[in-house]
XYZ file of C-alpha atoms in Angstrom:
139
model
C 171.421 121.984 -84.165
C 168.243 123.716 -83.245
C 165.304 122.129 -81.447
C 163.113 122.416 -84.426
C 165.628 120.814 -86.747
C 166.171 117.999 -84.280
C 162.421 117.412 -84.069
C 161.677 117.843 -87.820
C 159.836 114.913 -89.190
C 158.590 113.593 -85.820
C 154.912 112.662 -85.962
C 153.941 115.371 -83.386
C 150.278 116.241 -83.088
C 150.760 118.587 -80.045
C 153.656 120.932 -79.263
C 154.178 123.341 -76.413
C 157.051 125.815 -76.460
C 157.608 127.862 -73.346
C 160.006 130.727 -72.891
C 160.335 131.890 -76.405
C 162.141 135.172 -76.903
C 161.644 135.148 -80.717
C 158.156 134.802 -82.124
C 158.591 136.056 -85.660
C 157.142 134.916 -88.943
C 159.989 132.432 -89.467
C 159.064 130.504 -86.265
C 155.439 129.973 -87.537
C 156.610 128.995 -91.013
C 159.271 126.491 -89.631
C 156.619 124.987 -87.258
C 154.072 124.537 -89.971
C 156.521 123.015 -92.418
C 158.208 120.674 -89.834
C 155.014 119.428 -88.300
C 152.216 119.307 -90.901
C 149.923 117.186 -88.646
C 150.141 119.524 -85.661
C 146.690 119.694 -84.068
C 147.527 121.609 -80.900
C 150.130 124.344 -80.462
C 150.972 126.305 -77.295
C 153.387 129.260 -77.527
C 154.632 131.196 -74.556
C 156.546 134.369 -75.209
C 158.982 135.857 -72.634
C 159.438 139.634 -72.934
C 162.917 139.377 -71.442
C 165.330 137.052 -69.683
C 164.197 138.273 -66.287
C 160.570 137.171 -66.749
C 160.111 133.871 -65.052
C 156.310 133.642 -64.446
C 154.089 132.620 -67.281
C 151.474 135.249 -67.778
C 150.252 137.602 -70.420
C 153.082 138.954 -72.557
C 153.372 141.883 -74.884
C 154.150 140.166 -78.230
C 156.044 142.349 -80.822
C 153.340 142.065 -83.426
C 149.571 142.516 -83.666
C 146.798 139.879 -83.419
C 146.052 140.203 -87.169
C 149.735 139.476 -88.021
C 149.731 136.338 -85.918
C 146.396 135.259 -87.260
C 147.866 135.383 -90.769
C 150.872 133.332 -89.659
C 148.528 130.432 -88.787
C 147.558 129.947 -92.420
C 150.291 127.459 -92.834
C 148.813 125.017 -90.310
C 146.382 122.836 -92.153
C 145.309 120.650 -89.254
C 145.563 122.977 -86.253
C 142.459 122.781 -83.982
C 143.855 124.257 -80.785
C 146.105 127.336 -80.372
C 147.039 128.761 -77.077
C 149.325 131.749 -76.518
C 150.060 134.295 -73.903
C 149.340 137.369 -76.129
C 148.367 140.169 -73.717
C 144.919 141.359 -74.865
C 144.116 143.406 -71.775
C 143.007 146.988 -72.640
C 145.625 149.644 -72.106
C 144.433 152.559 -70.103
C 146.121 155.861 -71.100
C 145.581 159.194 -69.417
C 145.847 162.100 -71.816
C 146.395 165.703 -71.026
C 142.884 166.777 -71.838
C 141.705 164.739 -68.826
C 143.870 166.831 -66.442
C 141.175 169.168 -65.268
C 138.842 166.269 -64.614
C 141.569 164.329 -62.841
C 142.221 167.290 -60.603
C 138.556 167.208 -59.531
C 138.748 163.385 -59.059
C 136.534 162.905 -62.128
C 133.468 163.979 -60.135
C 131.690 165.272 -63.270
C 132.124 162.045 -65.299
C 129.627 159.221 -65.254
C 131.116 156.115 -63.743
C 130.151 154.057 -66.910
C 132.653 156.129 -68.843
C 135.501 155.099 -66.559
C 134.779 151.394 -66.552
C 136.166 149.311 -69.439
C 133.364 147.680 -71.458
C 133.480 144.019 -72.397
C 131.598 143.783 -75.644
C 131.213 140.020 -76.645
C 131.210 141.008 -80.284
C 134.825 142.180 -79.907
C 135.857 138.646 -78.835
C 133.796 137.053 -81.618
C 135.547 139.247 -84.148
C 138.965 138.285 -82.853
C 137.966 134.620 -83.072
C 136.749 135.097 -86.663
C 139.875 136.780 -87.610
C 141.821 133.631 -86.709
C 139.299 131.409 -88.442
C 139.806 133.294 -91.636
C 143.468 132.131 -91.755
C 143.022 128.769 -90.012
C 139.605 127.318 -90.766
C 140.331 124.138 -88.787
C 140.757 126.010 -85.517
C 138.261 125.050 -82.888
C 139.896 126.565 -79.713
C 141.716 129.844 -79.353
C 143.025 130.633 -75.942
C 144.840 133.738 -74.699
């Protein structure tokens, strides 16, 4: 018997699942059908069995895939997850000459990541499209 089948039908309004190794579409479908009154959901993904600390995690899907999976939750107001949204910095071979000169010719603003508030608003809107009852989205 799985945890979800044991809890199915319980009048849960809040649920927190920590240490998930599987965060696929079926998980979201099963949660939405088992707990239709769920108002708050926290999901903490673990990348592997060695990960013990709770922190940002590289989920296997994209934000838009997970946003679509929230469509089954008709009462969800709070969704927290540890999806790692930090920007990934990648050095490419075309930067090699600049790197050899310690980037002395590049303006410092080009090296610093930008934090455009409209990016975060767009991400929130994406989740609202699929889950219009959502009031709080936490990464």
